C-alpha positions as a printed Julia matrix, in Angstrom:
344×3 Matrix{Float64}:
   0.0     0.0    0.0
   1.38    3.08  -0.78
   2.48    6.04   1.87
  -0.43    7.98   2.95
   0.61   11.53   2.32
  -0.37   14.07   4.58
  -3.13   15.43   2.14
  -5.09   12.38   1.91
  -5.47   11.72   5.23
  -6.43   15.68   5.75
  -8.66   15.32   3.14
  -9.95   12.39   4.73
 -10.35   13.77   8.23
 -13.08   16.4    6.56
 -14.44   13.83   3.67
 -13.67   10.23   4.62
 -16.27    7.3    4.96
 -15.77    6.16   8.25
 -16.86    2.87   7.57
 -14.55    2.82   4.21
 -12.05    4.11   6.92
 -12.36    1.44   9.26
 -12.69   -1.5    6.61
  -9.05   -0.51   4.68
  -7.53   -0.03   8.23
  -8.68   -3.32   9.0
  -6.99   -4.84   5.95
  -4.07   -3.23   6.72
  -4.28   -4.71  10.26
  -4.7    -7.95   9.15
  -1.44   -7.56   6.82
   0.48   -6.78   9.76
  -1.36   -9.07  11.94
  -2.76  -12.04  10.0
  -2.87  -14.28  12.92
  -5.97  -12.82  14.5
  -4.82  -11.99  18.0
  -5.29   -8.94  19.97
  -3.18   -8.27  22.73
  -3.44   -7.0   26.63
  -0.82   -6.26  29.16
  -1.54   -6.53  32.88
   0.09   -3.95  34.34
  -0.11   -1.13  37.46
  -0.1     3.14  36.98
   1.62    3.8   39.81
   1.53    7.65  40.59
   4.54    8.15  42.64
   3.95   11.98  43.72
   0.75   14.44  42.41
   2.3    17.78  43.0
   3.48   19.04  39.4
   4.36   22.29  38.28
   3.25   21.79  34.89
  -0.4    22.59  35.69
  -1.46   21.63  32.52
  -5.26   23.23  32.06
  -6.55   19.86  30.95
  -5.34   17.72  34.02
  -7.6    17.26  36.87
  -5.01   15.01  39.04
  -1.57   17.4   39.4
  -1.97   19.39  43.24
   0.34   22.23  44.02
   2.91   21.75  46.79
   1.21   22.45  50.12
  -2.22   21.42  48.99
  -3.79   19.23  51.51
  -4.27   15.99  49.57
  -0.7    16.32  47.6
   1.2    13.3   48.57
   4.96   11.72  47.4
   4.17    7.87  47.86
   6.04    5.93  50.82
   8.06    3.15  49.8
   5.67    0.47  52.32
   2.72    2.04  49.76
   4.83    1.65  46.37
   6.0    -1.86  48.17
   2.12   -3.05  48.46
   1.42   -2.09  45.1
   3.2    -3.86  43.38
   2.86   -7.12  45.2
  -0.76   -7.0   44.6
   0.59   -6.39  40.84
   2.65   -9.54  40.4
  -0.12  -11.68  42.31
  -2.43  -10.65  40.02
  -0.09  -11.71  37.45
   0.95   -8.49  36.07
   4.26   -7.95  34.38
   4.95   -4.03  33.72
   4.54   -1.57  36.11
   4.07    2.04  34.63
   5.57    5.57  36.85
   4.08    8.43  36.85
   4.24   11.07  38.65
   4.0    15.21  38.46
   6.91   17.32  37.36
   7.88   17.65  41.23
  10.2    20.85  42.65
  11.89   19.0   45.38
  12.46   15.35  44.28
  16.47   14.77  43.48
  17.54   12.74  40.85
  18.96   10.28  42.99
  15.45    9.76  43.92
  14.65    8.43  41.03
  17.51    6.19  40.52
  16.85    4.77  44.0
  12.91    3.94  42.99
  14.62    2.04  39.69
  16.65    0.15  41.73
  14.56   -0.46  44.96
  11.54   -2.2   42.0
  14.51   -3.8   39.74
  16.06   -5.24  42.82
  12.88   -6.6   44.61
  10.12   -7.06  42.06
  10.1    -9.16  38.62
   8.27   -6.57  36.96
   9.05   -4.89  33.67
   9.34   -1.03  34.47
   7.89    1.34  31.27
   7.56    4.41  33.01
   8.87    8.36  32.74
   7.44   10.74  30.08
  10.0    12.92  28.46
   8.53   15.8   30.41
   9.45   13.96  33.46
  12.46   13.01  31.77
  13.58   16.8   31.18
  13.16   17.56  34.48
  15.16   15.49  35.87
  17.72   16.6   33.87
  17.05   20.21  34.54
  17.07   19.38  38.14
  20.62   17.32  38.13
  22.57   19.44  35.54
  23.43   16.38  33.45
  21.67   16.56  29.99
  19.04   14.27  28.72
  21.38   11.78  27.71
  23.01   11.02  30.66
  20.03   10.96  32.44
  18.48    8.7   30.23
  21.69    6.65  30.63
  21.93    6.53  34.33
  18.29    5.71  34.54
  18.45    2.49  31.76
  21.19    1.21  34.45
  19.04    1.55  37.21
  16.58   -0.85  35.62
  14.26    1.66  33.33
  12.88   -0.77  30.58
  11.47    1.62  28.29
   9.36    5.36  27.87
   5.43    5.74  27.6
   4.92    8.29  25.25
   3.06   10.78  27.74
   3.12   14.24  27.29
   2.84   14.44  23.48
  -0.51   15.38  23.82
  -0.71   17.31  20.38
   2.98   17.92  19.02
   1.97   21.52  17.59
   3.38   24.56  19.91
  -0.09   26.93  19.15
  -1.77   24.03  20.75
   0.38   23.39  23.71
   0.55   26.72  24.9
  -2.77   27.14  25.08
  -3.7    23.65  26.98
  -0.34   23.29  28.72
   1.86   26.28  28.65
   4.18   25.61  31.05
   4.46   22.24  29.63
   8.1    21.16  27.44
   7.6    21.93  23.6
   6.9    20.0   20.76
  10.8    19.73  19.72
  11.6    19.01  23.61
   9.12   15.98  23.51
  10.83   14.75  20.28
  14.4    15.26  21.2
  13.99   13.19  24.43
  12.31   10.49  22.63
  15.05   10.4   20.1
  17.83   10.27  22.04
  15.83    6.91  24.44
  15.94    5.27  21.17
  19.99    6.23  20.62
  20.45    4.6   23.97
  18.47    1.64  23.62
  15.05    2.5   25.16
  12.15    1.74  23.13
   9.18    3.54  23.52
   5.15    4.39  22.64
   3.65    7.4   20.96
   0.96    9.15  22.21
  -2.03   11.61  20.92
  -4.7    13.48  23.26
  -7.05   14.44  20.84
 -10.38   16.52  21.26
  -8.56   19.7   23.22
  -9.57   22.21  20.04
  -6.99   20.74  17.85
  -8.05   21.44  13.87
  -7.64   18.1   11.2
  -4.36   20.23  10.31
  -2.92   19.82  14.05
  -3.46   16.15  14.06
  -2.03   15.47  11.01
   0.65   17.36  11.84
   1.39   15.49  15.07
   1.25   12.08  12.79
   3.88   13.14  10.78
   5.89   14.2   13.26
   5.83   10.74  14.9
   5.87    8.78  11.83
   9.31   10.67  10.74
  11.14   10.19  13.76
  10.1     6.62  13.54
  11.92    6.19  10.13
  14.75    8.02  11.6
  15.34    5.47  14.7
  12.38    2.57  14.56
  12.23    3.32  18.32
   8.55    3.5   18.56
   6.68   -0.07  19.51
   3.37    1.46  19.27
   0.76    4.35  18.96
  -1.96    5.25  20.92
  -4.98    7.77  20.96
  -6.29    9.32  23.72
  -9.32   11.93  23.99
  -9.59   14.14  26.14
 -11.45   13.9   29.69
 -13.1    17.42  30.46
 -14.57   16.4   33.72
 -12.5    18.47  36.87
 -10.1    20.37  34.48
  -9.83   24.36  34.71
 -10.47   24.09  30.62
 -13.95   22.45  30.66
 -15.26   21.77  27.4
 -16.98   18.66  25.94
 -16.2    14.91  25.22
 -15.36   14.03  21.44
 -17.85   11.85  19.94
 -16.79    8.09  19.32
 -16.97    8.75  15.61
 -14.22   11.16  15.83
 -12.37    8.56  17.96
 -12.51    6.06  14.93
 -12.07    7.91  12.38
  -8.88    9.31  13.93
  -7.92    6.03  15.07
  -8.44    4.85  11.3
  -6.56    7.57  10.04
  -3.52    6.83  12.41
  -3.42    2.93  11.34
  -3.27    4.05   7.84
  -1.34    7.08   8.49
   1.95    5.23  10.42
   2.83    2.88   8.27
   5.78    1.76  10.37
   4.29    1.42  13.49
   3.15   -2.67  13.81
   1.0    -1.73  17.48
  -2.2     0.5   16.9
  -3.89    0.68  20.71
  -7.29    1.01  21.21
  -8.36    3.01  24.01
 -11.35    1.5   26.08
 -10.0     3.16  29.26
 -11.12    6.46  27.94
 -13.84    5.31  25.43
 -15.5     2.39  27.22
 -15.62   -1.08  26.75
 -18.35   -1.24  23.93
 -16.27    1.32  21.76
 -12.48    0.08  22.97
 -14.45   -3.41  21.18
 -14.96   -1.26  17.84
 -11.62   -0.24  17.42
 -10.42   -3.96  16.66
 -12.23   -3.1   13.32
 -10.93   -0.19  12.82
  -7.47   -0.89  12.72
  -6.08   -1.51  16.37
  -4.48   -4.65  17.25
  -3.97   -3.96  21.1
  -6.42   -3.13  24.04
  -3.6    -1.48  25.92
  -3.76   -2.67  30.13
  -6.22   -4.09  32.11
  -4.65   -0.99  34.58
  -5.22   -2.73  38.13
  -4.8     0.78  39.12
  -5.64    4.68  37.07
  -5.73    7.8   38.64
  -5.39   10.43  35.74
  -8.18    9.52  33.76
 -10.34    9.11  36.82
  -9.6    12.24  38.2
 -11.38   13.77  35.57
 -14.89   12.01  36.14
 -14.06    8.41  33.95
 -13.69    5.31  35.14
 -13.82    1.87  33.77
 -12.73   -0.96  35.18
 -11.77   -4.43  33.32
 -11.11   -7.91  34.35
  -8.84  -10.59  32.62
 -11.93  -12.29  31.95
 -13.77   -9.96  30.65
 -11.17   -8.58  28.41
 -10.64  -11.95  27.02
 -14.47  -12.3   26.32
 -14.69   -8.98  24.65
 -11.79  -10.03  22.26
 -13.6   -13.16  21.51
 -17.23  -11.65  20.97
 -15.12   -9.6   18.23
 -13.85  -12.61  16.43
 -10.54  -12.43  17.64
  -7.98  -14.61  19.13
  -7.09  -12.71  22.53
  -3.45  -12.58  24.15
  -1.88  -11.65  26.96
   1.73   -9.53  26.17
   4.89   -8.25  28.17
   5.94   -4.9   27.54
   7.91   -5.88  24.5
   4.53   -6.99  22.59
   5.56  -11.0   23.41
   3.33  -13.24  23.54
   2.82  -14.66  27.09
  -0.43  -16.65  27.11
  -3.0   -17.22  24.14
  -6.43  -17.16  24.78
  -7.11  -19.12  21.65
  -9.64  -22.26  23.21
C-alpha cells in the first residue's frame, strides 16, 4: 500500500467514509497481523507523587505543593502495590508522577533500583517531560540521564506528554508544559540509547484536522529516523474536573482518527485502542478499525479518573470482549511477546 501523504489523510479527516475508513484499516491490520490476536498487558499506573508544576489546564489530578491531599508515595505504599501487581499476574509496572520541585535525581535512581532489585516486573515508566526535568534538576543533559536511569533498571518510555505535538496548541492547553521539539528530542535520544518507547495523541482539546495530522507526521518521521517506537496510541480528552472544561469528542471522531492513524503510520506494527477512555463497547470497535492492542487491564488509574471516567476491566472480561469480536485474545509483556493465548 502506498504512503499515505499528509493530504489524503487531511482530506480524509473532513471527507472520509468512516466505515470505508475502518474496513481498509482493517486490511491493513490484518497484513500486519494475519494471525488474528489482539493483545493485553496486565500492568499497574503507579503515581509516585501528584504535586506538578506543569499545571497543565486539561489535568484534573496534578496538586500544588502544600495542597492538603498532595502526597509523594512511601516506599511500604509503592511496596504493596506492586505485590498485589505480580499476584495478580501483572508484568509491567508504569511511573508516573508530576513534574515535582523538590524530588532529586537520585530519587529516582533509587525507585529504579529499589523495584529492579525486589520485584520481577518490567518497568515502562517516565514521560519525556518527566524526563527533562530530571535533567534540569541534576545538571546532566538528557542523555546522561536517560543513561543513568536504563542502568538503574528503566525498561522503556510511555509516550506521555505528546498530547498534540503543535506549539499553538500546547501553549494554550499546557503552557508551562516542554515543547513539541523538547518531547521529540527526548524520545530520540531513548531510542539512541536503547530504550524503546510508545507514541501518544490526546485528541479533542480544540486541535483542527491540520494539528493532528501534523502530530502524525511528526511521529511517523522520527520513527523512520530510529524505529524506536513499539506502538501508537490515541487518547481523547477527559473534560470532567479540568480548569479548561469543554466537551467529550464523539466516538466517531475517535474512529475515524484512530483509522486515520493505522493508515497514516505505516511503520508502526502496534495500533492501541483506548477503552479506558472510550469504554468497553467502543475500545471493542476499534479492533475493526485498525487496532491490534487493548492497551492494560490498569489494576490501578488515577489520571483519567480524576477527571470524572472510570472503567474498570477484568482478565476475563477482556478476554471475552476479544472473543465476541472474532478475535484470538493474548496476553503480552511490555515488548509486545506473547505470554499466554487465549485461543480455546
Amino acid at each position: 500500500m502506498k504512503r499515505m501523504s499528509d493530504e489524503q489523510a487531511l482530506e480524509q479527516f473532513k471527507k472520509g467514509d468512516l466505515v470505508e475508513l475502518g474496513r481498509l484499516a482493517d486490511q491493513m491490520r490484518r497484513e500486519l497481523h494475519p494471525e488474528r490476536q489482539v493483545t493485553f498487558v496486565v500492568d499497574r499506573n503507579i503515581n509516585y507523587t501528584n504535586i506538578c508544576t506543569s499545571e497543565c489546564r486539561f489535568c484534573a489530578f496534578y496538586r500544588r505543593e502544600g495542597q492538603a491531599d498532595a502526597y509523594v508515595l512511601p516506599q511500604q505504599v509503592l511496596k504493596e502495590k506492586l505485590q498485589e501487581t505480580i499476584a495478580a499476574g501483572g508484568t509491567q509496572v508504569m511511573l508516573q508522577g508530576g513534574l515535582h520541585p523538590g524530588l532529586n535525581f537520585n530519587y529516582y535512581l533509587d525507585l529504579l533500583t529499589y523495584i529492579k532489585t525486589n520485584f520481577p516486573i518490567a518497568i515502562h515508566s517516565f514521560s519525556p517531560a518527566e524526563v527533562l526535568h530530571m535533567a534540569h534538576q541534576s545538571g546532566l543533559g538528557v542523555k546522561k540521564v536517560l543513561q543513568a536511569l536504563k542502568t538503574a533498571g528503566l525498561d522503556s518510555l510511555p509516550g506521555g506528554g505528546a498530547e498534540i505535538l503543535v506549539d499553538e496548541v500546547r501553549q494554550r492547553v499546557s503552557p508551562k508544559k516542554i515543547s513539541a521539539d523538547q518531547w521529540l528530542e527526548v524520545m530520540e535520544t531513548a531510542h539512541a540509547v536503547g530504550l524503546e518507547t510508545t507514541a501518544t495523541m490526546v485528541i479533542g482539546m480544540g486541535e483542527t484536522a491540520e494539528h493532528r495530522v501534523a502530530h502524525f507526521r511528526k511521529i511517523r518521521d522520527l520513527q523512520d529516523k530510529t524505529g524506536g517506537f513499539r506502538a501508537f496510541i490515541t487518547w481523547s480528552y477527559q473534560p470532567g474536573n479540568t480548569e479548561m472544561g469543554g466537551e467529550k469528542i464523539s466516538s466517531w471522531d475517535y474512529l475515524r482518527t484512530l483509522s486515520l492513524s493505522r493508515l497514516y503510520m505505516d511503520n508502526i506494527k502496534h495500533i492501541q485502542g483506548s477503552w479506558v477512555t472510550q469504554g468497553q463497547q467502543v475500545g471493542q470497535l476499534t479492533l475493526a478499525f485498525g487496532a491490534n492492542d487493548l492497551g492494560s487491564i490498569m489494576l490501578e488509574e488515577n489520571v483519567v479518573r480524576a477527571a470524572g471516567t472510570a472503567y474498570q476491566m477484568s482478565i476475563d472480561h477482556m478476554v471475552s470482549l476479544i472473543r465476541s469480536a472474532g478475535k484470538i485474545p493474548a496476553q503480552r509483556d511490555t515488548e509486545y511477546r506473547i505470554i499466554k493465548s487465549f485461543d480455546c
